[in-house]
PDB file of C-alpha atoms and ligand atoms in Angstrom:
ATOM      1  CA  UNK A1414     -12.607 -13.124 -31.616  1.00 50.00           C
ATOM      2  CA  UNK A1415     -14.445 -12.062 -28.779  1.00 60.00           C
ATOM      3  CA  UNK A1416     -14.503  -9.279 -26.570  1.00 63.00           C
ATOM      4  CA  UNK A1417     -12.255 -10.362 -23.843  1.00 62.00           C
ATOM      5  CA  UNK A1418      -9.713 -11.563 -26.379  1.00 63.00           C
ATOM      6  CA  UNK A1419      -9.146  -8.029 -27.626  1.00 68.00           C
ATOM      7  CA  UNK A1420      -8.178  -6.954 -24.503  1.00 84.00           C
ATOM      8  CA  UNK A1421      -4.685  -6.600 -23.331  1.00 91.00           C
ATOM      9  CA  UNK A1422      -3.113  -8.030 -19.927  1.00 96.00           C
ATOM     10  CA  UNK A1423      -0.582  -6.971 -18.234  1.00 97.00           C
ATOM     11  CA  UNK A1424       1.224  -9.291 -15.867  1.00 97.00           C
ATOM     12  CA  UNK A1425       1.672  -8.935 -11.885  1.00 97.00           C
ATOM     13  CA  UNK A1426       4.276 -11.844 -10.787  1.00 97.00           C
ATOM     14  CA  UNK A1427       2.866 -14.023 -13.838  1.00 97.00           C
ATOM     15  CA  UNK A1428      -0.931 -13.112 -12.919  1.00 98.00           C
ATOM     16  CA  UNK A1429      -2.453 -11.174 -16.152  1.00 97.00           C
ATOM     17  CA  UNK A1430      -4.819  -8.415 -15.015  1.00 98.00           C
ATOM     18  CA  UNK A1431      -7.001  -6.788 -17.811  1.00 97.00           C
ATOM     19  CA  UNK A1432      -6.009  -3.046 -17.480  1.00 92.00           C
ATOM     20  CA  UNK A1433      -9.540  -1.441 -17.576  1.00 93.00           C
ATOM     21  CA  UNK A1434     -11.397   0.799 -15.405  1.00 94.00           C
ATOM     22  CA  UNK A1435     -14.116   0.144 -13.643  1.00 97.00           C
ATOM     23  CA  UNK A1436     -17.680   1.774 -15.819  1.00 97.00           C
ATOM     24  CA  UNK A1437     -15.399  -0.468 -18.923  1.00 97.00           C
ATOM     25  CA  UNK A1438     -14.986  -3.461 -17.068  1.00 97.00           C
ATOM     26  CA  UNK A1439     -19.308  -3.431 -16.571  1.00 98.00           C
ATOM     27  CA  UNK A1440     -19.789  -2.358 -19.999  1.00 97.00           C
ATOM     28  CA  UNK A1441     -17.794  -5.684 -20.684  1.00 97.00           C
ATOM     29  CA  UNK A1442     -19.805  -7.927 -18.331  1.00 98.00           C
ATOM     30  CA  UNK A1443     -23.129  -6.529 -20.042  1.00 98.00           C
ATOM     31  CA  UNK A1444     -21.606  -7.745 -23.261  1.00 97.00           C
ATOM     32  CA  UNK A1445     -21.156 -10.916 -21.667  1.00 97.00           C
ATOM     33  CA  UNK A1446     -24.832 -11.121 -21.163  1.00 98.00           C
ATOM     34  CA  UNK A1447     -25.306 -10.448 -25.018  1.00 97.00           C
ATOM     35  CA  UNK A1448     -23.576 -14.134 -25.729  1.00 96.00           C
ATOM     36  CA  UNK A1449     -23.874 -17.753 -25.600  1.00 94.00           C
ATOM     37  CA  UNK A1450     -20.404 -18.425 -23.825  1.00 96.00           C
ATOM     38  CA  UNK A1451     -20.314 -18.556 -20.314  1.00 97.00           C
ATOM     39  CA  UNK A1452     -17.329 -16.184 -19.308  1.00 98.00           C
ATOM     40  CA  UNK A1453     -15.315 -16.879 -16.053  1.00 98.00           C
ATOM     41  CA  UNK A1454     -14.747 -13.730 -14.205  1.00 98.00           C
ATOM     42  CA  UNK A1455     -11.863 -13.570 -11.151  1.00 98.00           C
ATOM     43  CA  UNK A1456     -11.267 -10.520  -9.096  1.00 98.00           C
ATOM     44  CA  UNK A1457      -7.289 -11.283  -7.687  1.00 98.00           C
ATOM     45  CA  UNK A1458      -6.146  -8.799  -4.928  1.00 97.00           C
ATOM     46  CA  UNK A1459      -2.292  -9.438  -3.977  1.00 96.00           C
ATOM     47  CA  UNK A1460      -2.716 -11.956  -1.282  1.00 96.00           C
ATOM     48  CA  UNK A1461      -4.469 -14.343  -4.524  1.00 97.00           C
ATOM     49  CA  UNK A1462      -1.025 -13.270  -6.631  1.00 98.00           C
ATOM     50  CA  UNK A1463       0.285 -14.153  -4.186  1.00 97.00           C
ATOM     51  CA  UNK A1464      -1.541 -17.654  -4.251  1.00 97.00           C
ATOM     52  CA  UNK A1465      -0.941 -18.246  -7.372  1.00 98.00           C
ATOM     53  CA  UNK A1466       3.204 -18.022  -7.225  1.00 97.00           C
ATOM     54  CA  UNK A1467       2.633 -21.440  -4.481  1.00 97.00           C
ATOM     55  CA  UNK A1468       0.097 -22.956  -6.652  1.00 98.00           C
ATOM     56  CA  UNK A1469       0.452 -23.538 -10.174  1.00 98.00           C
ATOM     57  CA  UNK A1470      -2.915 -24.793 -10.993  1.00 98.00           C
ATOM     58  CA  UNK A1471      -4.232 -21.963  -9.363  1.00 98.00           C
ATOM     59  CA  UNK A1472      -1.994 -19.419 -11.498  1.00 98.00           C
ATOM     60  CA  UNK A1473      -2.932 -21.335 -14.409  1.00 98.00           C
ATOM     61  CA  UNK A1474      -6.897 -20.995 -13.809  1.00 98.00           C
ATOM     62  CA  UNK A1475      -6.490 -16.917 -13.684  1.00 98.00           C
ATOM     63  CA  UNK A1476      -4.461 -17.290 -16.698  1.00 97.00           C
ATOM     64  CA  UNK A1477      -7.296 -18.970 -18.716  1.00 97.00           C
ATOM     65  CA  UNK A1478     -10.337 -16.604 -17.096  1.00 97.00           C
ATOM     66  CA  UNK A1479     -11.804 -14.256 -19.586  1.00 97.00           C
ATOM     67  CA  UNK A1480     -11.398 -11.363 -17.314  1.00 98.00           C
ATOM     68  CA  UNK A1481      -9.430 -10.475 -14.827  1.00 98.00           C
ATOM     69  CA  UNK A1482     -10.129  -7.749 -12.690  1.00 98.00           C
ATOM     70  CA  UNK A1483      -8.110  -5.725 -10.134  1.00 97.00           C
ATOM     71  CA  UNK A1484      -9.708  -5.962  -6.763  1.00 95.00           C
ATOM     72  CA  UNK A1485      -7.582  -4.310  -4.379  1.00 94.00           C
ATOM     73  CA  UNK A1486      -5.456  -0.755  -4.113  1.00 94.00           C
ATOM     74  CA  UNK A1487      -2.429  -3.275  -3.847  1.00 95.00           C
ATOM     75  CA  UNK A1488      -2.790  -4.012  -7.232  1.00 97.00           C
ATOM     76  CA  UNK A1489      -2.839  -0.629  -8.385  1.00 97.00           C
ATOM     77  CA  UNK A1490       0.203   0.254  -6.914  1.00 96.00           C
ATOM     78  CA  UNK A1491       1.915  -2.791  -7.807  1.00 97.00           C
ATOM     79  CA  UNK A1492       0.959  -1.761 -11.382  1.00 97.00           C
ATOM     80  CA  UNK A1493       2.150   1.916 -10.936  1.00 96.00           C
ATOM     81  CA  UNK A1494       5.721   0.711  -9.916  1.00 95.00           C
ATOM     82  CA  UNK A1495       5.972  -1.723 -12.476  1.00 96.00           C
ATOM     83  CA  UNK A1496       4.626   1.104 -15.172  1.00 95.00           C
ATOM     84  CA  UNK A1497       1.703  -0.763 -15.920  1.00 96.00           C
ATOM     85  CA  UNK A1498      -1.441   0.709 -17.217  1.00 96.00           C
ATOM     86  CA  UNK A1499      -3.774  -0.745 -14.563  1.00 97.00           C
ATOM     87  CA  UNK A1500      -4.723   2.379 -12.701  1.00 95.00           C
ATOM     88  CA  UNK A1501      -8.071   1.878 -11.456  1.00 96.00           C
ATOM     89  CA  UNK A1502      -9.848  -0.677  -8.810  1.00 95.00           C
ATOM     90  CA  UNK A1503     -12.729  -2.986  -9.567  1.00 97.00           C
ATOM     91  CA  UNK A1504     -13.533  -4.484  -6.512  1.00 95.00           C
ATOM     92  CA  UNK A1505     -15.895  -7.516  -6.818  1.00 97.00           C
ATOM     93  CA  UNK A1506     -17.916  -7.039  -4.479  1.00 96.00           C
ATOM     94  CA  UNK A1507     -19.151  -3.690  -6.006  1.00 96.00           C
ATOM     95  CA  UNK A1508     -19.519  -4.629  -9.636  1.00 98.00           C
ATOM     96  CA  UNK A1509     -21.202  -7.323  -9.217  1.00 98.00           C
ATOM     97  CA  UNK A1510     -23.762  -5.394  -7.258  1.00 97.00           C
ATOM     98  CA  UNK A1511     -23.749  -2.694  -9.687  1.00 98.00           C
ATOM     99  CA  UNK A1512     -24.158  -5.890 -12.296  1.00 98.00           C
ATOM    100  CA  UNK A1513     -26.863  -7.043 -10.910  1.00 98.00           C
ATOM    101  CA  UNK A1514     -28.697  -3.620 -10.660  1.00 96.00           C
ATOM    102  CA  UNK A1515     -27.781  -2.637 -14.374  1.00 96.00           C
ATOM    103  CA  UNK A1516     -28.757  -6.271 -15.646  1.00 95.00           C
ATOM    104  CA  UNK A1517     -32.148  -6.661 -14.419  1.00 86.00           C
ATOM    105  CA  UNK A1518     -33.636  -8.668 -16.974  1.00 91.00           C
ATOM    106  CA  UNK A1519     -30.623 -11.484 -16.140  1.00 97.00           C
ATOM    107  CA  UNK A1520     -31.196 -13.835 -13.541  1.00 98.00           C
ATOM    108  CA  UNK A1521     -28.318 -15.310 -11.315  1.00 98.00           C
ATOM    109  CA  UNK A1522     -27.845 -17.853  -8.485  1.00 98.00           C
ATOM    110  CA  UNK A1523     -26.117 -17.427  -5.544  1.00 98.00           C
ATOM    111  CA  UNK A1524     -23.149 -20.425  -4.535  1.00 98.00           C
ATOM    112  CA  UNK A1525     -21.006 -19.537  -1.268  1.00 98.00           C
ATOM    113  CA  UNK A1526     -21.150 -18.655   2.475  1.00 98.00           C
ATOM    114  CA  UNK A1527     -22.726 -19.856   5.176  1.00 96.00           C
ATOM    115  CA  UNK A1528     -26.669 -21.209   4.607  1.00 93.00           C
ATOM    116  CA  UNK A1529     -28.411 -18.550   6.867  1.00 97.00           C
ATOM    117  CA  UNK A1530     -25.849 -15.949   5.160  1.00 97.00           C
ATOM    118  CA  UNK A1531     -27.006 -17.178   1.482  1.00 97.00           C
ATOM    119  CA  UNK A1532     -30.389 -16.752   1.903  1.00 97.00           C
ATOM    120  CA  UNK A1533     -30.357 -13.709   3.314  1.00 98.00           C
ATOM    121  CA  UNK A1534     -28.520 -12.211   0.632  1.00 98.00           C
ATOM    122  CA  UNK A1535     -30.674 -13.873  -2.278  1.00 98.00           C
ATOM    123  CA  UNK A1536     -33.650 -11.901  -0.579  1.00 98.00           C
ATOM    124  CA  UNK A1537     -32.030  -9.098  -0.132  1.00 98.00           C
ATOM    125  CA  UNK A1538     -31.452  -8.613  -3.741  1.00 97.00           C
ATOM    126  CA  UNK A1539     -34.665  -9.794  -4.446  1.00 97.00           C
ATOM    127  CA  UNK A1540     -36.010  -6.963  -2.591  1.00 97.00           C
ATOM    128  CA  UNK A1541     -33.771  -4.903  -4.933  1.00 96.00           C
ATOM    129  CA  UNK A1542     -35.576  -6.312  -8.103  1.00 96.00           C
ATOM    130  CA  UNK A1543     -33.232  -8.672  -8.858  1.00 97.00           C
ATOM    131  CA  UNK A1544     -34.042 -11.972 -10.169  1.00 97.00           C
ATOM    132  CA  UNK A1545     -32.485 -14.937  -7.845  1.00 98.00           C
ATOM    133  CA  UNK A1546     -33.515 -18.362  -9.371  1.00 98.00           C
ATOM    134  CA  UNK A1547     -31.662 -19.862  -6.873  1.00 98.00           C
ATOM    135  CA  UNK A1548     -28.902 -19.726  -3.848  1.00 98.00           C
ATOM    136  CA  UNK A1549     -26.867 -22.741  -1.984  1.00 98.00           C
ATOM    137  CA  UNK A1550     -24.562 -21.815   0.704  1.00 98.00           C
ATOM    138  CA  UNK A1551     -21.204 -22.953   0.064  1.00 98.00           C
ATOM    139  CA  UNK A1552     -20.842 -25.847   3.041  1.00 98.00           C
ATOM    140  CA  UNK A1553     -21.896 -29.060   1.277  1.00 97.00           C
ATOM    141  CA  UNK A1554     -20.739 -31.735   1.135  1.00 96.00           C
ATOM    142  CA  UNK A1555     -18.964 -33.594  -2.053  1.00 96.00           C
ATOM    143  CA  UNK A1556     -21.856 -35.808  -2.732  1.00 97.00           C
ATOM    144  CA  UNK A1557     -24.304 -33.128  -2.594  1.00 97.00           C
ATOM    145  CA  UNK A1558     -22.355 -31.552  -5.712  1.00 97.00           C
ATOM    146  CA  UNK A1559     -23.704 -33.130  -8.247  1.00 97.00           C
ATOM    147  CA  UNK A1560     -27.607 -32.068  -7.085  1.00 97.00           C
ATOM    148  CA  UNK A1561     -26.187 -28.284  -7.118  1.00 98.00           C
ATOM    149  CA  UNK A1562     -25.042 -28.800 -10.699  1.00 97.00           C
ATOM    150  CA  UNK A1563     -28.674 -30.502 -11.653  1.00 98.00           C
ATOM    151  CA  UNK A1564     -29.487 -27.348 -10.292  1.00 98.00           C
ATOM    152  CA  UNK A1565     -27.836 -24.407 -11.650  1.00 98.00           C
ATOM    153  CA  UNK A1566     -28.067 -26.256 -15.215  1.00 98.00           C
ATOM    154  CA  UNK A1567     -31.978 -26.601 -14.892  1.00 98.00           C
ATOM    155  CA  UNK A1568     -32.309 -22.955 -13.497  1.00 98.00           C
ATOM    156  CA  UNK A1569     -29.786 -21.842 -16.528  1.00 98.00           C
ATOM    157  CA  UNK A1570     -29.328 -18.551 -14.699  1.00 98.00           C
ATOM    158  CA  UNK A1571     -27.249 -15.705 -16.977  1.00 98.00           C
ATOM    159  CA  UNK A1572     -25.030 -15.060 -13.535  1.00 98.00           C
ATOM    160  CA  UNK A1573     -23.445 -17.371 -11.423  1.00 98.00           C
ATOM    161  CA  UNK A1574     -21.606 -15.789  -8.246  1.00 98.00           C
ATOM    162  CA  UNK A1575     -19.332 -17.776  -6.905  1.00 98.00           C
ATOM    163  CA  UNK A1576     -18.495 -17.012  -2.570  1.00 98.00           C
ATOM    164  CA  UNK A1577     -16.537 -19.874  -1.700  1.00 98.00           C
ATOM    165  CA  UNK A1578     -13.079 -17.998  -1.055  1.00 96.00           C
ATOM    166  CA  UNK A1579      -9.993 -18.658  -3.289  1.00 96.00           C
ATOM    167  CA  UNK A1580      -8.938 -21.031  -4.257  1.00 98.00           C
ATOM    168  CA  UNK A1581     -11.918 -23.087  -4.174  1.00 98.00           C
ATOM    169  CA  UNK A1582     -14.799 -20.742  -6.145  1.00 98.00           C
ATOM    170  CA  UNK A1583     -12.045 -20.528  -8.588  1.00 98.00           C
ATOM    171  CA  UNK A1584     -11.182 -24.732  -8.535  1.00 98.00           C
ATOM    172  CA  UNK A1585     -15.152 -25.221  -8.571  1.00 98.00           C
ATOM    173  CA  UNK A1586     -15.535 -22.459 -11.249  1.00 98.00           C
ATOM    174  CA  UNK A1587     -12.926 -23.964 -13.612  1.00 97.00           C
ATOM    175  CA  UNK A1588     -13.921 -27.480 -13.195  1.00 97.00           C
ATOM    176  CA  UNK A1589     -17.602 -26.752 -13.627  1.00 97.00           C
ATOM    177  CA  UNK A1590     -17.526 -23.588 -16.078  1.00 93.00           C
ATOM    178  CA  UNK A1591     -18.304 -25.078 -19.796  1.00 93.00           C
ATOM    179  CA  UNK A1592     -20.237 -27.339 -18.384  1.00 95.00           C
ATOM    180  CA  UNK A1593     -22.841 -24.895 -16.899  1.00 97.00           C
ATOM    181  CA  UNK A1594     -25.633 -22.287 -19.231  1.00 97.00           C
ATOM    182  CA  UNK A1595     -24.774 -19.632 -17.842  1.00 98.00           C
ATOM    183  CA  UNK A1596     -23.312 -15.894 -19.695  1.00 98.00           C
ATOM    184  CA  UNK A1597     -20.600 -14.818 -16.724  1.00 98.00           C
ATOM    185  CA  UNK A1598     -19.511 -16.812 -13.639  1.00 98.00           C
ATOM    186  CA  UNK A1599     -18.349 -14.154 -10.773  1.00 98.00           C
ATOM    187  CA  UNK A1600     -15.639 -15.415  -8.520  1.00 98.00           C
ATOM    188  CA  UNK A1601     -16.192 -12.837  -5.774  1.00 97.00           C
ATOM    189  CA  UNK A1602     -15.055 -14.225  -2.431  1.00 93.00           C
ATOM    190  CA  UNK A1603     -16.980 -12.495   0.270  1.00 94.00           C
ATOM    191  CA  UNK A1604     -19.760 -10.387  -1.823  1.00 97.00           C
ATOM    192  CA  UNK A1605     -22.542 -12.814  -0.484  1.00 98.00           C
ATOM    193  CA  UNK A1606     -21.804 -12.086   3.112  1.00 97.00           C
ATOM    194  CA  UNK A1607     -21.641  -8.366   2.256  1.00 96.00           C
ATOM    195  CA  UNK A1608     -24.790  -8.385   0.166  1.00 97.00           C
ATOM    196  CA  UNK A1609     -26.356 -10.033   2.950  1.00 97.00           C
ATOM    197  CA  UNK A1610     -25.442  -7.497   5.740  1.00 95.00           C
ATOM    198  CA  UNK A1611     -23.404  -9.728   7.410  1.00 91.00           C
ATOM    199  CA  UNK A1612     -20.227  -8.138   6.445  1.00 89.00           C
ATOM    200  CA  UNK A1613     -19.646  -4.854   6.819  1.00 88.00           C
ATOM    201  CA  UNK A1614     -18.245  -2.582   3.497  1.00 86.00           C
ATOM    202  CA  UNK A1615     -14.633  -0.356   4.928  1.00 90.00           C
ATOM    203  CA  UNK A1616     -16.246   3.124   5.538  1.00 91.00           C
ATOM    204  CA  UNK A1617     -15.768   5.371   2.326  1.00 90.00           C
ATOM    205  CA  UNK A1618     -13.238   7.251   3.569  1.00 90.00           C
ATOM    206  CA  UNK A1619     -11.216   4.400   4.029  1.00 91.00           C
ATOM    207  CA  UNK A1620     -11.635   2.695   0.791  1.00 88.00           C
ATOM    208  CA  UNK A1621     -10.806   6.683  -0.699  1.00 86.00           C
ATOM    209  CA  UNK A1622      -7.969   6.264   0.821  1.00 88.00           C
ATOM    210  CA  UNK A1623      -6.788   2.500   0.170  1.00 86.00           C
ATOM    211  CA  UNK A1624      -7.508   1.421   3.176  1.00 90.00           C
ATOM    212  CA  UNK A1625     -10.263  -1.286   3.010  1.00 88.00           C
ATOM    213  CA  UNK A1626      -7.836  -4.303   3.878  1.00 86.00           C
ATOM    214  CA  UNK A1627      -7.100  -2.740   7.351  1.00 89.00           C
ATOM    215  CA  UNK A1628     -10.730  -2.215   7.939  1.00 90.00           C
ATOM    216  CA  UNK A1629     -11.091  -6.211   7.042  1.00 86.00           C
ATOM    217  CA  UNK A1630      -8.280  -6.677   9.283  1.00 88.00           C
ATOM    218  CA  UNK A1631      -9.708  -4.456  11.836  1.00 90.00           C
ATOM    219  CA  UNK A1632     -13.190  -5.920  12.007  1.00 89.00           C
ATOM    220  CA  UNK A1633     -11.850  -9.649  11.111  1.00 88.00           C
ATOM    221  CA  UNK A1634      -8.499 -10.419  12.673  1.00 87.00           C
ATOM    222  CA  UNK A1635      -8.493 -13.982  11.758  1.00 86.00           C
ATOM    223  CA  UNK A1636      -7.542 -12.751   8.379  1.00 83.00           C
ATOM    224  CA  UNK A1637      -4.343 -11.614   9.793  1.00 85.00           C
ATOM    225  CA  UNK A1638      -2.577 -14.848   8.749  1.00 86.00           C
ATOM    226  CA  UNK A1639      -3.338 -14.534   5.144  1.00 85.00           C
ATOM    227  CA  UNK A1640      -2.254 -10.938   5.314  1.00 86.00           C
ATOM    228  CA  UNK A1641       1.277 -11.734   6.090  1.00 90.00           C
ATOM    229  CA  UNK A1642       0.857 -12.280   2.524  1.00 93.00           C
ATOM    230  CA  UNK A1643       0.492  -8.381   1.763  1.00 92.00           C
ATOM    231  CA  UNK A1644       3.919  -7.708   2.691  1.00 93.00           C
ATOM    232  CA  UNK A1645       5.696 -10.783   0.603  1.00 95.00           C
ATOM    233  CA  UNK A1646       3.426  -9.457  -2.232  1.00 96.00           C
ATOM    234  CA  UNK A1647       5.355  -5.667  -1.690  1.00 95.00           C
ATOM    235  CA  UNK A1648       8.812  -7.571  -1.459  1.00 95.00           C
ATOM    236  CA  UNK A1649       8.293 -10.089  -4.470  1.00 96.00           C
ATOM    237  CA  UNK A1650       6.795  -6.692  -6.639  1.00 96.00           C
ATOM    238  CA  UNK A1651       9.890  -4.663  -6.039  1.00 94.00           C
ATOM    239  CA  UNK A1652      12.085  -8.096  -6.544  1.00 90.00           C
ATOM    240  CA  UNK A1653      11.061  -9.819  -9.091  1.00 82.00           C
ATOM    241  CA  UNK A1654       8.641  -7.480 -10.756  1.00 72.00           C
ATOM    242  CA  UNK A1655      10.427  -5.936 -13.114  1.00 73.00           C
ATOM    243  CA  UNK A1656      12.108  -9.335 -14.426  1.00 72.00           C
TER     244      UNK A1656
HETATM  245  N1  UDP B2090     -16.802 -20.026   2.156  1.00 62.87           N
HETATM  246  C1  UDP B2090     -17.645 -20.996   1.632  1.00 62.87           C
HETATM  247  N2  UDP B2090     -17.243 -22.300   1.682  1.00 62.87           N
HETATM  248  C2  UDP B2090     -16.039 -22.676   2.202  1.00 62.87           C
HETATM  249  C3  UDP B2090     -15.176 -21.673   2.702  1.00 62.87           C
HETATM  250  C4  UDP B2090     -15.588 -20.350   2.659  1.00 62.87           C
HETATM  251  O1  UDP B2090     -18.713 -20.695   1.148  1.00 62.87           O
HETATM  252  O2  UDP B2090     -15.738 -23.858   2.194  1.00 62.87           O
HETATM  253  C5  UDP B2090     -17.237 -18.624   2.106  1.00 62.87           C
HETATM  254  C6  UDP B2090     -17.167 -17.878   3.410  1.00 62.87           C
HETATM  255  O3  UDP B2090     -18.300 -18.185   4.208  1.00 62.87           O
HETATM  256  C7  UDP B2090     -17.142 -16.444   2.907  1.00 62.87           C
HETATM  257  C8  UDP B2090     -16.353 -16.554   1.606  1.00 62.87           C
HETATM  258  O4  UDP B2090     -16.356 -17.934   1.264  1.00 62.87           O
HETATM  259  O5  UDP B2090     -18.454 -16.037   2.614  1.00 62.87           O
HETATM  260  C9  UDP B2090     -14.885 -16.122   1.712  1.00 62.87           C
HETATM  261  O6  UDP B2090     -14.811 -14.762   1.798  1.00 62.87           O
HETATM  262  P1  UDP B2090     -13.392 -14.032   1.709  1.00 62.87           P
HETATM  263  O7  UDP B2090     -13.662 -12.585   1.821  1.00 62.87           O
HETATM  264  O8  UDP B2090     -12.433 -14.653   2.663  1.00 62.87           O
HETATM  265  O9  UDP B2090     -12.962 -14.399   0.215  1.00 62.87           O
HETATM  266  P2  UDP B2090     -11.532 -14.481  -0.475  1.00 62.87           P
HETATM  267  O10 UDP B2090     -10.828 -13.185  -0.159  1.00 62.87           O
HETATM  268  O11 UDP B2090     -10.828 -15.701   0.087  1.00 62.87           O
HETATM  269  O12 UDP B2090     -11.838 -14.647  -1.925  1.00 62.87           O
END
């Protein structure tokens, strides 16, 4: 068995979210590093649960990830109504940062956001000492997929962070997954904007205080479609949660 089977899942509206905190959930992607498997990783916040209850196939892919992490302060509180032990955030964005720091003798490749955006984030980190072996923004086209597969399966880097948005980094990541050498593939929506400065973090305050998702709303109000979402997530919790 390994390590991500042992853990125990507790479902949101049918999506199963691994109950750990946030120093366990690294300590479980550094194990990652220590195998041969490569381990799909998806960070759902409630407008993705949200997702999931239009799509099936979507539902089904965070079903079969190997972890399952709870981005957003929705999540949490979702979890505290429906007495569920998931009482801490992991936002992607962050541990996969703080991966990528701890992990420094891992390389990873970069696959999402715009092409000027990618490549400033995969120097950015390798500034930081981290070891890119590649990047490709996350705009091609389908017959340029196959040359981006060549790739990341020649390069055989231990991390593969996925910025494509849901549900496409999570489509690409299930389709492409056992097919690729890599330990841990990161579905992290917008961490390769943020990593490359592009996209400002919520100020800490705010993110104390559960408040990031107006400060993406704030500084992004073309997300305020999608956000309609965040109160059908607080109506479908108190509905059909407990069910
Ligand atoms: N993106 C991409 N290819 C696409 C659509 C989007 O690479 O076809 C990128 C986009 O540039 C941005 C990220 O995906 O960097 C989406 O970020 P967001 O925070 O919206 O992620 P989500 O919350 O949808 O996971």
């Amino acid at each position: 068995m390994n390590t991500s089977e042992k853990l125990e899942r507790f479902k949101i509206l049918e999506v199963p979210f691994n109950g750990i905190g946030y120093r366990a959930a690294l300590d479980i992607l550094l194990e990652f590093l220590r195998t041969d498997k490569n381990h799909l990783v998806v960070t759902p916040n409630p407008e993705a649960v949200m997702l999931a209850q239009r799509n099936s196939e979507f539902l089904e892919i965070l079903n079969a990830a190997d972890l399952v992490l709870p981005d957003a302060i929705g999540i949490i509180l979702a979890a505290k109504w429906l007495n569920l032990p998931i009482n801490e955030r992991v936002p992607g964005c962050d541990i996969t940062q703080d991966l990528l720091k701890l992990a420094k003798n891992s390389s990873c490749y970069l696959l999402g956001a715009a092409p000027t955006i990618a490549e400033k984030a995969a120097h950015n980190l390798r500034q930081q000492g981290v070891n890119v072996t590649g990047f490709r923004d996350g705009y091609y086209t389908p017959e340029e997929e196959p040359s981006i597969i060549a790739e990341i399966q020649a390069l055989k880097p231990d991390i593969l962070i996925l910025g494509m948005g849901m549900p496409r980094q999570e489509n690409w990541a299930f389709r492409h997954c056992q097919n690729l050498p890599c330990k841990i593939t990161l579905c992290v929506g917008g961490t390769i904007d943020i990593v490359a400065g592009n996209v400002k973090r919520a100020p800490k305050i705010m993110r104390k205080a559960g408040l990031e998702w107006l400060y993406r709303l704030a500084t992004n109000p073309s997300r305020a479609k999608r956000m309609l979402d965040l109160p059908r997530f607080v109506g479908a919790v108190i509905l059909r949660g407990k069910r």
